[in-house]
Amino acid sequence: MTNNYSYQALFKDQLIVPSLLLKHYVRIGLSETEVMVILQIHRFYMEGNHFPTPNEISNYITLSEQECAQTLRKLIQNNMLSIDQKQNEQDMLSECYSLEKLWSQLYTLKEEQSNNVYEQERNIFILFEQEFGRPLSPFEIETINIWIDDDEQQPSLIKAALREAVLMGKLNFKYIDRILREWKKKGIRSVEQARNHSKSFHTNQNNKEGNKMTNRDVSLYYNWLEEE
């Protein structure tokens, strides 16, 4: 860049893209092609063209004008895009694209996820109290909060670690913490990965012990390692 380059011009040329769109477009049924058309509509809108034609949009993507028109129709049919009317200062009506339905879906989804996470976190404390057979101490409650907030452990994974501790007959917070740290160290981020890891561990342990019976209740294997 030269000294004559305008950084202000660079900043004015930026397009704000909602991160929720990039995170959740697959979940709400959008393809990469449809997302690109949406981003072009968004760009046109921010530049003052509120109703770009399929030909105008196709000039900036690899779709033909006909393919672009088909994609627009599909987005409208799937309630991701709508055509509204707006009134200018001269009281004249004109048509414009609106992505309000899409944004509404994305942010409603985010709110539902937040509520689900809150419910899962609340249930974690109840589950721990049930397994320990007593109310949790303030220190134990703080430990669970640290797992969730600081270590960013998923409630479902904390639940899996609790069940693994029950299976091993070592129901204490230090052991559960060791399980979670070991899983994190090994890159385990889902319950399915944790289940597979634990199955492999217990299989190896049984082989070493010559398949001898232990004092642990084998019905716990159904509750944790075999559950769907």
CSV table of N, CA and C in Angstrom, one decimal, residues 15-18 21-22 32-45 99 102-103:
chain,number,residue,atom,x,y,z
A,15,LEU,N,-18.4,-5.5,3.9
A,15,LEU,CA,-19.8,-6.0,4.0
A,15,LEU,C,-19.9,-6.8,5.3
A,16,ILE,N,-20.8,-6.4,6.1
A,16,ILE,CA,-21.1,-7.1,7.4
A,16,ILE,C,-22.0,-8.3,7.1
A,17,VAL,N,-21.4,-9.5,7.4
A,17,VAL,CA,-22.1,-10.7,7.2
A,17,VAL,C,-22.5,-11.4,8.5
A,18,PRO,N,-23.7,-11.6,8.8
A,18,PRO,CA,-24.1,-12.2,10.1
A,18,PRO,C,-23.4,-13.6,10.3
A,21,LEU,N,-25.5,-16.8,10.0
A,21,LEU,CA,-25.7,-17.4,8.7
A,21,LEU,C,-24.7,-18.4,8.3
A,22,LEU,N,-23.4,-18.1,8.5
A,22,LEU,CA,-22.3,-19.0,8.2
A,22,LEU,C,-22.3,-20.2,9.1
A,32,GLU,N,-24.8,-24.0,-0.3
A,32,GLU,CA,-23.8,-22.9,-0.5
A,32,GLU,C,-24.1,-22.0,-1.6
A,33,THR,N,-24.8,-22.5,-2.7
A,33,THR,CA,-25.2,-21.7,-3.8
A,33,THR,C,-26.2,-20.7,-3.3
A,34,GLU,N,-27.2,-21.1,-2.5
A,34,GLU,CA,-28.2,-20.2,-2.0
A,34,GLU,C,-27.7,-19.2,-1.1
A,35,VAL,N,-26.7,-19.6,-0.3
A,35,VAL,CA,-26.1,-18.6,0.6
A,35,VAL,C,-25.4,-17.5,-0.2
A,36,MET,N,-24.7,-17.9,-1.3
A,36,MET,CA,-24.0,-16.9,-2.1
A,36,MET,C,-25.0,-15.9,-2.7
A,37,VAL,N,-26.1,-16.4,-3.2
A,37,VAL,CA,-27.2,-15.6,-3.8
A,37,VAL,C,-27.7,-14.6,-2.7
A,38,ILE,N,-27.9,-15.1,-1.5
A,38,ILE,CA,-28.3,-14.3,-0.4
A,38,ILE,C,-27.3,-13.2,-0.1
A,39,LEU,N,-26.0,-13.6,0.0
A,39,LEU,CA,-25.0,-12.6,0.2
A,39,LEU,C,-25.0,-11.5,-0.9
A,40,GLN,N,-25.2,-11.9,-2.1
A,40,GLN,CA,-25.2,-10.9,-3.2
A,40,GLN,C,-26.4,-10.0,-3.0
A,41,ILE,N,-27.6,-10.5,-2.7
A,41,ILE,CA,-28.7,-9.7,-2.4
A,41,ILE,C,-28.5,-8.7,-1.3
A,42,HIS,N,-27.8,-9.2,-0.2
A,42,HIS,CA,-27.5,-8.4,0.9
A,42,HIS,C,-26.5,-7.3,0.5
A,43,ARG,N,-25.5,-7.6,-0.3
A,43,ARG,CA,-24.6,-6.6,-0.8
A,43,ARG,C,-25.3,-5.6,-1.7
A,44,PHE,N,-26.1,-6.0,-2.6
A,44,PHE,CA,-26.8,-5.0,-3.4
A,44,PHE,C,-27.7,-4.1,-2.6
A,45,TYR,N,-28.3,-4.7,-1.5
A,45,TYR,CA,-29.2,-3.9,-0.7
A,45,TYR,C,-28.4,-2.8,0.0
A,99,LEU,N,-34.9,-9.9,3.4
A,99,LEU,CA,-34.3,-11.1,4.0
A,99,LEU,C,-34.8,-11.2,5.5
A,102,LEU,N,-35.5,-14.7,6.8
A,102,LEU,CA,-34.2,-15.5,7.0
A,102,LEU,C,-33.6,-15.1,8.3
A,103,TRP,N,-33.4,-13.7,8.5
A,103,TRP,CA,-32.8,-13.3,9.8
A,103,TRP,C,-33.6,-13.7,11.0
